[in-house]
Each structure stands twice: as C-alpha cells, then as structure tokens.
Amino acid sequence: MKFIKHLWHSLTHLSPEEHYPIIMMYGNKQIVIEHVEELISFTHNKISVLCQLGMVEAYGEDLLILMMQQDEIVIQGTINEVQFSPEKRRNV
Amino acid sequence: MNFFQLRAILGYVTFSIKGKQFVQFFHHCAQANISLWDISLLNENEAEAKVYTVDYKKIKAVAEQLQFTMTITKQNGLSFYMLSLWNEKQKIVALICSALLLYGLSHTVWHVEINGVPVHLEQKITEQLKRMNVYRGDFSTSRLPVEAMESNIMETLPQLLYISVKKRGTIYVVEAVEKKQETSESKLTPRHLIAAKNGIIQKMLIKDGQAVVAVNDFVKKGDLLVSGRINTEENIDEANEEDEVARTLLVASEGDIYANTWYELHVSSNLFTTHEQLQGGIINHYDINIGKLAIPVKFWPKINFKEKEITEIKERTRLFNRELPITITKRTIFDKQTIEITRTEDEAKQQGIDHALEDLHIKLGKDADILKYYILHEKVESGKVKLRLYVSVLENIAQAVPITKEDK
C-alpha cells in the first residue's frame, strides 16, 4: 500500500524544489513553455526564455508570442529547433 | 466561459511599444502578472501586443517607468462598443423611441368588430366594452383577459345567449348570439302539477288548471295537486256523452303550491377552532420570469410578517399577436394571523344551527322560508356539539308532470 501511495505521489507531484521547464509542442507550429522566469530575446527567428534550471531557445521563422503570462509563454511560428542549455542559469 | 468570450466581454487593447530592448518591458509585464497575447515584432525596436482593458493602466505605468513609447492602435470588446454607442446618443434615443412606439402601437386597440347581434344590442355591447377600455384608439397596458370580458358582458346583458371575444393582435372581434324568446304557450304541453314532497298545504297560487286539493290538506309525495284536465259545461253539451275525451279540455297547469314540510338535520359544531385573519399589512413584489429564470425587479421592503399569505398573478407580455416568453409576476404578501378560538357550548350550538339552516335555505332555494326549528337531541362529544334538528319549512312543492296519452 505504501509503495502504491509513493508511486502515485511520484507520478502526480513534481518536486517543488525542481522547477523544470515544461515544454509542450504542437507539431512545429506552436510551443508552450511553463515555469518561465524571463524573456531574454525576441526576434523573428529566435525567442529565448530563461528558466530556473537553464535557458530554452526556440529557433524558427516568423516567430511571435501568442500569449505571455507570469510563468508561461506560448510561441507560434515555424519552429525548426528547440534548445535547452542547463549551463545558462541566472546568477543568484 | 472561454478565452475569446472573456476577451469580448472585458474588452482589449492592441498597442505598439517602441524602444530599445523592449523585451524588458514584456518581462516587467509578466512580473506584474499582466497577460499579453499576440505579441509580434513590427521592426527591430517596435512590437505590437494585445492586453485586457482592465490591465491597460498598469501597462501604461510600466511603459512610463521604463521610458517606452506606447501607442494604442485598436480597441475591441463590449465595453468599447458600449462606449462608442454612448458617444452616438442619437442612436440610443432612436432605439428607445422605436421600442416605445412599438410597445405603444401593440397595446392600442385599432378596431373592434361586433358580429351576429342587432343594432340595439351592438350598442350595449360597445358600451360594455368601453367600460373595459376596449374601443378604437384606446391605449392600455393592462386589460382584462377576454374570458373575463365575456363573463362581464354575459352578466350585464342577460338577453345574450352566447358571446365570444377574440383578440387578434390589436383587433377585437366579438361574436354574439341573441336569445330568442319563445312564447311560453307554444312550449308548454298539457300537464298536471303533483306534490314533490309530503306536506300540509298552506297557500295555493294557481294560474292555470283545476285544483284537486285545498288549503290545510295533507298531501303525500306524488299526489295530484292541480289537474291539467278540465271538464267544461260547453263541452258536455256539445259532445257526445259516450266520448269523454271530447268533453275534457287539456291545459298546461301552472301555479305555486306552498306547503309546510319538515326536515331532520344532523349538525356537528367544533368547540375549539382556528381562524385566519388578515392584519392589513400588504407588500407587493414583482418578478420578471424568462423561462425558469426569475429576476426580482421589486423585492423591497423586506417581509417581516410572522405569518403570511401569498397570492401570485402572472401576466404574459405580448407584442401584437405574439406572446413573448417573458412573464411578469406580481406577488402580494399579506400579513396573516392565526387565531385559536374556544367557544362555549351555547356559542358552538348556535353557530352550528345557523350554518345548518343557512345550508338548508340555499339547498331549497330563495322561495323557501324556514318557519321554525326544534332541537330533538343534543350532546357534547370529542370537543364537538352534536345536534339533531327538526326544521319546519314553507316551500313550493308543485312539480309539473306531462299528461301522457294513457292519462288522456
């Protein structure tokens, strides 16, 4: 019973200490990134966002920000590449 | 409610932001929990985005703080539409005037048509309709329903046999039929009058026929009182002695035979009873009902009555001939008090007797008179006074029966 509880908890609860960026892609037309801390750059070809554990960069053509909230961003356009760089962190 | 509906209701602003490093501006907006969408680049130093109208002041403050130039390019949503409409007041005035005019026209009587009656009755019906605000050109928002109009006219004009009032949009069509009074002579056939009940005859008012009984005679139910067969001297002389039928004249007996009759009544009257009394406090509340949805329009003052009696009147709104799915409900709340009454034995007895005599009088008709009553037996049982009454009544006991061929 304890094992099942532990398994269920591990499946349904992400560790609050680890703010991984959650990335969802809808084909190559839309990308949703959660746990965003800051928008770093925004051009037609590249959008970079900083998360706690690294930087996410989306490369493509005709990129625009479909929606932007406190910790979430939706990018739209023709996405060619998504890159995650864990070494690029905010200097605390 | 989805995102697009929310946008339409709240309203949103499309703006352009100009300055170097405008990503800072978007970062500050995100920090301030301001939602932005459709952010696109116009050129290297300029971007366009959309924001809710409610957040516009916040975003303006951010732009001023970071020294960015902000320009509104478009405003969308219900709030802006309402604002633009408000700026064009003539449209609102025209809309209200049109609605009022339409309402006025739909509640005005444009024509009243009366069919099926002679001129003198038509005039009387027209007068009655006028009293009920139904005449050409009358404007009224609350008229009686057609059923009430029909019953009102029938009460005031007893010479009518039938009336039908129909409302077709703004036109009233009245169809009526006059009673044709047939002569009583043609209707009445030869008949006897017999006793409908046992009794002692007190008075006789005979219009036609030959009396068989006299005052102070005791008659039983079914006894012949007035005969419709009259033997005349002329007939006896003229007719053949063997032909009895030829010597008799058959008439329709008419008249009233009043007799003293008796009834035994069993009466039961409560010693303890409750009585509901309205105290005079009245509150009217109004609701508008659209389907099952009730929107209170007037819901004040608050009801502070300990006990209340509520009546509801529902009125369907109409536009020309069509009933709208909107009902106006008038709810009248009366202040009520329930009083417990304890009666003495005499009071309960008297009340029981009064009610019993009144009931008997209603049952026998207005021509009957209650002469006297006697209490045969009385007892108190289970909080009730139980009585057995003997009532003496003066009533018309004559009952017409047709003379059959066998009688002839």
Coordinates of C-alpha atoms in Angstrom, one line a residue:
Chain A
M1 CA 0.0 0.0 0.0
K2 CA 2.8 2.3 0.9
F3 CA 4.5 1.5 -2.4
I4 CA 1.4 2.4 -4.4
K5 CA 1.0 5.6 -2.5
H6 CA 4.6 6.5 -3.2
L7 CA 4.2 5.7 -6.8
W8 CA 1.0 7.7 -7.2
H9 CA 2.6 10.6 -5.5
S10 CA 5.7 10.5 -7.7
L11 CA 3.5 10.4 -10.8
T12 CA 1.2 13.2 -9.8
H13 CA 3.5 15.6 -7.9
L14 CA 6.6 17.0 -9.3
S15 CA 9.2 18.1 -6.8
P16 CA 8.5 21.7 -5.8
E17 CA 12.2 22.3 -5.4
E18 CA 13.0 21.4 -9.0
H19 CA 11.4 23.9 -11.4
Y20 CA 12.0 22.1 -14.7
P21 CA 10.7 24.0 -17.7
I22 CA 7.7 22.1 -19.0
I23 CA 7.7 22.2 -22.8
M24 CA 4.8 21.2 -25.0
M25 CA 5.0 21.2 -28.7
Y26 CA 2.1 21.2 -31.1
G27 CA 3.8 19.9 -34.3
N28 CA 6.3 22.5 -35.3
K29 CA 3.7 25.4 -35.2
Q30 CA 3.3 26.1 -31.5
I31 CA 5.3 25.6 -28.4
V32 CA 4.2 26.1 -24.8
I33 CA 6.8 26.6 -22.1
E34 CA 5.9 26.7 -18.4
H35 CA 7.9 27.8 -15.4
V36 CA 9.4 30.6 -17.4
E37 CA 11.3 33.3 -15.4
E38 CA 12.2 35.9 -18.0
L39 CA 12.0 36.7 -21.7
I40 CA 15.6 37.2 -22.8
S41 CA 15.4 37.8 -26.5
F42 CA 12.7 38.1 -29.1
T43 CA 13.3 38.2 -32.9
H44 CA 11.6 36.8 -35.9
N45 CA 14.0 33.8 -35.9
K46 CA 14.8 33.3 -32.2
I47 CA 13.0 33.5 -28.9
S48 CA 14.9 32.8 -25.7
V49 CA 13.4 32.4 -22.3
L50 CA 15.2 31.8 -19.0
C51 CA 14.0 29.2 -16.5
Q52 CA 15.4 28.4 -13.1
L53 CA 17.3 25.4 -14.4
G54 CA 18.5 26.8 -17.7
M55 CA 17.7 28.6 -20.9
V56 CA 15.2 27.4 -23.5
E57 CA 15.7 28.8 -27.0
A58 CA 13.3 28.3 -29.9
Y59 CA 14.6 28.8 -33.4
G60 CA 12.5 29.1 -36.5
E61 CA 10.8 31.6 -38.9
D62 CA 8.1 34.2 -38.4
L63 CA 8.0 33.6 -34.7
L64 CA 5.6 35.5 -32.4
I65 CA 4.5 35.3 -28.9
L66 CA 0.9 34.1 -28.9
M67 CA 0.4 34.5 -25.2
M68 CA 2.5 35.6 -22.3
Q69 CA 1.7 35.2 -18.6
Q70 CA 3.6 35.4 -15.4
D71 CA 5.3 32.0 -15.8
E72 CA 4.1 30.7 -19.1
I73 CA 4.8 31.6 -22.7
V74 CA 3.2 30.3 -26.0
I75 CA 5.3 30.7 -29.1
Q76 CA 3.9 30.4 -32.6
G77 CA 5.5 30.2 -36.0
T78 CA 7.6 27.7 -37.9
I79 CA 9.7 26.1 -35.3
N80 CA 12.9 24.4 -36.5
E81 CA 14.8 23.8 -33.4
V82 CA 14.4 23.9 -29.6
Q83 CA 17.4 24.0 -27.5
F84 CA 17.8 23.7 -23.7
S85 CA 21.0 24.9 -22.1
P86 CA 21.2 24.0 -18.4
E87 CA 24.5 25.7 -18.0
K88 CA 23.0 29.1 -18.8
R89 CA 21.4 29.9 -15.4
R90 CA 20.5 33.1 -13.7
N91 CA 23.3 34.2 -11.5
V92 CA 21.9 34.3 -8.0
Chain B
M1 CA -16.5 31.0 -20.5
N2 CA -13.6 30.6 -22.8
F3 CA -10.8 32.9 -23.5
F4 CA -12.4 34.5 -26.5
Q5 CA -15.7 35.2 -24.7
L6 CA -13.8 36.8 -21.9
R7 CA -11.9 39.0 -24.3
A8 CA -15.1 40.1 -26.0
I9 CA -16.8 41.0 -22.6
L10 CA -13.8 42.6 -20.9
G11 CA -12.5 44.3 -24.0
Y12 CA -8.9 44.5 -25.1
V13 CA -6.5 47.0 -26.5
T14 CA -4.0 46.5 -29.3
F15 CA -0.9 48.6 -28.7
S16 CA 2.5 49.1 -30.1
I17 CA 5.6 49.6 -27.9
K18 CA 8.7 51.4 -29.1
G19 CA 12.1 51.5 -27.6
K20 CA 15.4 49.7 -27.3
Q21 CA 15.4 46.3 -25.5
F22 CA 11.6 46.1 -25.3
V23 CA 11.9 42.5 -24.0
Q24 CA 12.4 44.2 -20.7
F25 CA 9.0 45.7 -21.0
F26 CA 7.5 42.3 -21.5
H27 CA 9.4 40.9 -18.6
H28 CA 8.1 43.6 -16.3
C29 CA 4.6 43.0 -17.6
A30 CA 4.9 39.3 -16.7
Q31 CA 6.3 40.2 -13.3
A32 CA 3.3 42.4 -12.7
N33 CA 1.0 39.4 -13.7
I34 CA -0.3 41.2 -16.8
S35 CA -1.5 38.8 -19.5
L36 CA -0.3 39.7 -23.0
W37 CA -1.1 37.9 -26.2
D38 CA -0.4 38.2 -30.0
I39 CA 3.0 39.7 -29.4
S40 CA 4.6 40.3 -32.8
L41 CA 7.6 42.3 -34.0
L42 CA 7.0 45.3 -36.2
N43 CA 10.6 46.1 -36.6
E44 CA 13.8 45.9 -34.6
N45 CA 12.7 48.4 -32.0
E46 CA 9.0 48.1 -32.1
A47 CA 6.5 45.4 -31.2
E48 CA 2.7 45.0 -31.1
A49 CA 0.7 43.2 -28.5
K50 CA -2.8 42.9 -27.0
V51 CA -3.8 43.4 -23.4
Y52 CA -7.1 43.4 -21.5
T53 CA -8.6 46.9 -21.0
V54 CA -8.6 46.4 -17.2
D55 CA -4.8 46.0 -17.3
Y56 CA -4.2 48.9 -19.6
K57 CA -3.5 51.4 -16.8
K58 CA -0.9 49.0 -15.3
I59 CA 0.9 48.5 -18.6
K60 CA 0.9 52.2 -19.3
A61 CA 2.6 52.8 -15.9
V62 CA 5.2 50.1 -16.7
A63 CA 5.9 51.8 -20.1
E64 CA 6.3 55.2 -18.5
Q65 CA 8.6 53.8 -15.8
L66 CA 10.8 52.2 -18.5
Q67 CA 10.5 55.2 -20.8
F68 CA 9.0 53.3 -23.7
T69 CA 6.6 54.9 -26.1
M70 CA 3.3 53.3 -26.2
T71 CA 0.6 53.9 -28.8
I72 CA -2.9 52.4 -28.9
T73 CA -3.7 51.1 -32.4
K74 CA -7.1 49.4 -31.8
Q75 CA -9.8 49.0 -29.2
N76 CA -12.1 46.0 -29.2
G77 CA -14.8 44.4 -27.0
L78 CA -18.2 45.1 -25.5
S79 CA -17.1 47.9 -23.2
F80 CA -15.7 49.9 -26.1
Y81 CA -18.7 49.1 -28.2
M82 CA -21.0 50.4 -25.4
L83 CA -18.8 53.5 -25.1
S84 CA -18.9 54.2 -28.8
L85 CA -22.6 53.7 -28.7
W86 CA -22.9 56.1 -25.8
N87 CA -21.0 58.6 -27.8
E88 CA -23.7 58.3 -30.5
K89 CA -26.6 59.1 -28.2
Q90 CA -29.0 59.7 -31.1
K91 CA -28.9 56.0 -31.9
I92 CA -29.8 55.1 -28.4
V93 CA -32.6 57.7 -28.3
A94 CA -33.9 56.4 -31.7
L95 CA -33.8 52.8 -30.4
I96 CA -35.7 53.6 -27.2
C97 CA -38.2 55.7 -29.1
S98 CA -38.7 52.9 -31.6
A99 CA -39.2 50.4 -28.8
L100 CA -41.7 52.6 -27.0
L101 CA -43.6 53.3 -30.2
L102 CA -43.7 49.6 -31.0
Y103 CA -44.9 48.9 -27.5
G104 CA -47.5 51.7 -27.7
L105 CA -48.8 50.5 -31.1
S106 CA -49.0 46.9 -29.9
H107 CA -51.1 47.9 -26.9
T108 CA -53.5 50.2 -28.7
V109 CA -56.9 48.9 -29.9
W110 CA -57.2 49.6 -33.6
H111 CA -60.5 48.1 -34.4
V112 CA -63.5 46.5 -32.6
E113 CA -65.8 44.3 -34.7
I114 CA -69.1 43.1 -33.4
N115 CA -71.0 40.4 -35.3
G116 CA -74.2 38.5 -35.0
V117 CA -76.4 40.8 -33.0
P118 CA -79.0 43.5 -33.8
V119 CA -78.0 47.2 -33.6
H120 CA -79.5 47.9 -30.2
L121 CA -77.5 45.0 -28.7
E122 CA -74.4 46.0 -30.6
Q123 CA -74.6 49.5 -28.9
K124 CA -75.0 47.9 -25.5
I125 CA -72.0 45.6 -26.1
T126 CA -70.0 48.6 -27.3
E127 CA -70.8 50.4 -24.1
Q128 CA -69.8 47.5 -22.0
L129 CA -66.5 47.1 -24.0
K130 CA -65.8 50.8 -23.5
R131 CA -66.1 50.4 -19.7
M132 CA -63.5 47.7 -20.0
N133 CA -61.2 50.0 -22.1
V134 CA -61.8 48.2 -25.4
Y135 CA -62.6 50.8 -28.0
R136 CA -60.8 52.1 -31.1
G137 CA -57.7 54.2 -30.2
D138 CA -57.6 53.2 -26.5
F139 CA -54.1 52.6 -25.1
S140 CA -53.9 50.4 -22.1
T141 CA -51.2 48.1 -20.8
S142 CA -53.5 46.1 -18.5
R143 CA -56.8 45.0 -19.9
L144 CA -59.0 42.2 -18.7
P145 CA -58.5 38.9 -20.3
V146 CA -61.0 38.0 -23.0
E147 CA -62.6 35.3 -20.7
A148 CA -63.3 37.9 -18.1
M149 CA -64.7 40.3 -20.7
E150 CA -67.1 37.6 -22.0
S151 CA -68.4 36.8 -18.5
N152 CA -68.8 40.5 -17.7
I153 CA -70.9 41.1 -20.8
M154 CA -72.9 38.0 -20.2
E155 CA -73.7 39.1 -16.7
T156 CA -74.8 42.6 -17.7
L157 CA -76.7 41.6 -20.9
P158 CA -78.8 38.6 -20.0
Q159 CA -80.5 38.8 -23.4
L160 CA -77.4 37.3 -24.9
L161 CA -77.3 33.6 -25.5
Y162 CA -73.6 33.4 -26.3
I163 CA -70.7 35.7 -26.7
S164 CA -67.1 35.1 -27.9
V165 CA -64.5 37.8 -27.6
K166 CA -61.3 37.2 -29.6
K167 CA -58.2 39.3 -29.7
R168 CA -56.3 39.2 -33.0
G169 CA -53.3 41.3 -32.5
T170 CA -54.6 44.8 -32.0
I171 CA -58.1 44.0 -33.2
Y172 CA -61.0 42.7 -31.1
V173 CA -63.7 40.5 -32.7
V174 CA -66.9 40.0 -30.8
E175 CA -69.3 37.2 -32.0
A176 CA -72.6 37.2 -30.1
V177 CA -75.9 35.5 -30.4
E178 CA -79.1 36.9 -29.0
K179 CA -81.6 34.8 -27.0
K180 CA -84.7 34.2 -29.0
Q181 CA -87.6 34.3 -26.5
E182 CA -90.1 31.7 -27.5
T183 CA -93.6 32.1 -26.4
S184 CA -94.4 30.1 -23.3
E185 CA -97.7 28.9 -24.8
S186 CA -96.0 27.3 -27.7
K187 CA -93.6 25.5 -25.4
L188 CA -95.9 24.2 -22.7
T189 CA -97.7 21.0 -23.3
P190 CA -100.7 19.7 -21.2
R191 CA -99.6 18.8 -17.8
H192 CA -100.6 18.2 -14.1
L193 CA -99.0 19.5 -11.0
I194 CA -98.1 16.9 -8.4
A195 CA -96.6 17.1 -4.9
A196 CA -92.8 16.8 -4.9
K197 CA -92.8 16.2 -1.1
N198 CA -95.0 15.4 1.8
G199 CA -96.6 18.4 3.5
I200 CA -99.6 20.4 4.6
I201 CA -100.8 22.9 2.1
Q202 CA -100.6 26.5 3.3
K203 CA -101.4 28.6 0.2
M204 CA -102.2 28.0 -3.4
L205 CA -101.5 30.3 -6.3
I206 CA -102.9 28.7 -9.4
K207 CA -102.6 30.3 -12.8
D208 CA -104.0 27.6 -14.9
G209 CA -105.5 24.2 -14.3
Q210 CA -108.1 22.7 -11.9
A211 CA -107.2 22.5 -8.2
V212 CA -107.7 19.0 -6.7
V213 CA -106.6 19.8 -3.2
A214 CA -107.4 22.6 -0.7
V215 CA -105.5 24.6 1.9
N216 CA -104.7 22.6 5.1
D217 CA -104.9 19.3 3.2
F218 CA -102.1 16.8 3.9
V219 CA -100.5 15.6 0.7
K220 CA -98.0 12.9 0.1
K221 CA -95.3 12.9 -2.4
G222 CA -96.7 12.2 -5.9
D223 CA -100.3 13.2 -5.0
L224 CA -102.1 15.2 -7.7
L225 CA -102.4 18.9 -6.8
V226 CA -103.6 20.7 -9.9
S227 CA -105.1 18.8 -12.8
G228 CA -104.5 19.7 -16.4
R229 CA -107.7 18.1 -17.5
I230 CA -110.7 20.5 -17.2
N231 CA -114.3 19.4 -17.7
T232 CA -116.3 22.3 -19.2
E233 CA -120.2 22.6 -19.4
E234 CA -120.0 23.7 -23.1
N235 CA -118.1 20.6 -24.0
I236 CA -120.5 18.4 -22.1
D237 CA -123.5 19.9 -24.0
E238 CA -121.8 19.8 -27.4
A239 CA -120.1 16.5 -27.3
N240 CA -121.4 13.0 -27.3
E241 CA -121.9 11.6 -23.8
E242 CA -120.0 8.5 -24.8
D243 CA -117.0 10.4 -26.0
E244 CA -115.4 11.6 -22.7
V245 CA -112.2 12.8 -24.4
A246 CA -114.2 15.3 -26.4
R247 CA -115.7 16.7 -23.2
T248 CA -112.4 17.5 -21.5
L249 CA -110.1 20.4 -22.1
L250 CA -106.4 19.7 -21.7
V251 CA -104.3 22.6 -20.3
A252 CA -100.8 23.1 -19.1
S253 CA -101.3 23.5 -15.3
E254 CA -99.3 26.4 -13.9
G255 CA -99.0 27.7 -10.3
D256 CA -97.3 27.5 -7.0
I257 CA -98.5 25.3 -4.2
Y258 CA -96.9 26.2 -0.9
A259 CA -96.8 23.6 1.8
N260 CA -95.4 23.1 5.3
T261 CA -92.7 20.5 5.0
W262 CA -90.3 19.0 7.6
Y263 CA -86.6 18.1 7.6
E264 CA -84.5 16.4 10.2
L265 CA -80.9 17.7 10.2
H266 CA -77.8 16.3 12.0
V267 CA -75.4 19.1 13.0
S268 CA -71.9 19.0 14.4
S269 CA -70.1 22.1 15.6
N270 CA -66.5 22.4 17.0
L271 CA -65.8 23.9 20.4
F272 CA -62.2 24.6 19.5
T273 CA -61.3 26.0 16.2
T274 CA -58.8 28.2 14.4
H275 CA -59.4 31.3 12.4
E276 CA -57.1 33.0 10.0
Q277 CA -57.3 36.8 9.9
L278 CA -55.5 39.3 7.6
Q279 CA -53.9 42.1 9.6
G280 CA -53.9 44.7 6.8
G281 CA -50.2 44.7 6.0
I282 CA -49.7 44.2 2.3
I283 CA -46.4 44.0 0.3
N284 CA -46.2 43.7 -3.4
H285 CA -43.1 42.2 -5.1
Y286 CA -42.6 41.9 -8.8
D287 CA -40.5 39.4 -10.7
I288 CA -39.8 39.0 -14.4
N289 CA -39.7 35.4 -15.5
I290 CA -37.9 34.3 -18.5
G291 CA -38.5 30.6 -18.8
K292 CA -37.5 29.1 -15.5
L293 CA -35.3 32.1 -14.6
A294 CA -37.0 34.6 -12.2
I295 CA -35.4 38.0 -12.0
P296 CA -36.6 40.0 -9.0
V297 CA -37.5 43.5 -10.1
K298 CA -39.0 44.9 -6.9
F299 CA -38.1 42.9 -3.9
W300 CA -38.3 45.5 -1.2
P301 CA -39.4 46.1 1.5
K302 CA -38.3 43.0 3.4
I303 CA -41.0 40.8 4.7
N304 CA -41.2 40.8 8.4
F305 CA -44.6 39.2 8.9
K306 CA -44.7 36.3 11.4
E307 CA -47.3 34.5 9.2
K308 CA -48.0 35.3 5.6
E309 CA -50.5 34.6 2.8
I310 CA -49.1 34.8 -0.7
T311 CA -51.0 35.3 -3.9
E312 CA -49.5 35.4 -7.3
I313 CA -50.8 36.9 -10.5
K314 CA -48.8 36.1 -13.7
E315 CA -49.2 38.2 -16.8
R316 CA -47.7 37.2 -20.1
T317 CA -46.2 40.0 -22.1
R318 CA -47.4 40.3 -25.7
L319 CA -46.2 42.0 -28.8
F320 CA -49.0 42.3 -31.3
N321 CA -50.4 38.8 -31.6
R322 CA -47.5 37.0 -30.2
E323 CA -46.9 36.0 -26.6
L324 CA -43.4 36.8 -25.5
P325 CA -41.6 34.2 -23.3
I326 CA -41.5 36.8 -20.6
T327 CA -43.9 36.8 -17.7
I328 CA -44.4 39.5 -15.1
T329 CA -45.3 38.0 -11.8
K330 CA -47.0 40.2 -9.1
R331 CA -46.6 38.6 -5.7
T332 CA -48.8 40.0 -3.0
I333 CA -47.8 39.1 0.5
F334 CA -50.5 39.6 3.2
D335 CA -49.8 39.8 6.9
K336 CA -51.8 36.9 8.4
Q337 CA -52.6 35.9 12.0
T338 CA -54.0 32.6 13.0
I339 CA -56.3 32.9 16.0
E340 CA -57.3 30.0 18.1
I341 CA -60.9 30.3 19.1
T342 CA -62.5 28.5 22.1
R343 CA -66.3 28.6 22.0
T344 CA -68.8 28.0 24.7
E345 CA -71.2 25.2 24.3
D346 CA -74.1 27.6 23.6
E347 CA -72.0 29.6 21.0
A348 CA -71.0 26.4 19.2
K349 CA -74.6 25.2 19.3
Q350 CA -75.9 28.5 17.9
Q351 CA -73.3 28.6 15.2
G352 CA -74.0 25.0 14.1
I353 CA -77.7 25.7 13.9
D354 CA -77.1 28.9 11.9
H355 CA -74.9 27.1 9.4
A356 CA -77.3 24.2 9.1
L357 CA -80.3 26.5 8.5
E358 CA -78.4 28.6 6.0
D359 CA -77.3 25.4 4.1
L360 CA -80.9 24.2 4.0
H361 CA -82.1 27.5 2.8
I362 CA -79.5 27.5 0.0
K363 CA -80.5 24.0 -0.9
L364 CA -84.2 24.7 -1.1
G365 CA -83.9 27.9 -3.0
K366 CA -84.9 31.5 -2.3
D367 CA -88.6 30.9 -2.4
A368 CA -88.5 28.7 0.6
D369 CA -89.0 30.1 4.1
I370 CA -87.8 28.4 7.3
L371 CA -90.6 28.8 9.8
K372 CA -89.2 27.2 13.0
Y373 CA -86.9 24.6 14.3
Y374 CA -86.8 22.3 17.3
I375 CA -83.7 20.6 18.9
L376 CA -84.6 17.0 19.2
H377 CA -81.3 15.8 20.7
E378 CA -78.0 17.3 21.7
K379 CA -74.7 16.0 23.2
V380 CA -71.1 17.1 23.6
E381 CA -68.6 14.5 22.3
S382 CA -64.9 14.8 21.4
G383 CA -64.8 18.6 21.5
K384 CA -67.9 18.8 19.3
V385 CA -71.5 19.7 20.0
K386 CA -73.7 17.3 18.1
L387 CA -77.3 18.2 17.4
R388 CA -80.4 16.7 15.8
L389 CA -82.8 19.4 14.5
Y390 CA -86.3 19.2 13.3
V391 CA -87.0 22.1 10.9
S392 CA -90.3 23.3 9.6
V393 CA -90.2 24.9 6.1
L394 CA -92.8 26.7 3.9
E395 CA -91.9 25.8 0.3
N396 CA -93.3 25.3 -3.2
I397 CA -93.9 21.6 -3.7
A398 CA -95.6 21.8 -7.1
Q399 CA -93.9 19.6 -9.7
A400 CA -95.1 19.6 -13.3
V401 CA -95.7 16.2 -15.0
P402 CA -96.9 15.9 -18.6
I403 CA -100.2 14.3 -19.3
T404 CA -99.5 11.1 -21.2
K405 CA -101.7 9.5 -23.9
E406 CA -102.8 6.9 -21.3
D407 CA -104.0 9.7 -19.0
K408 CA -106.0 11.2 -21.8

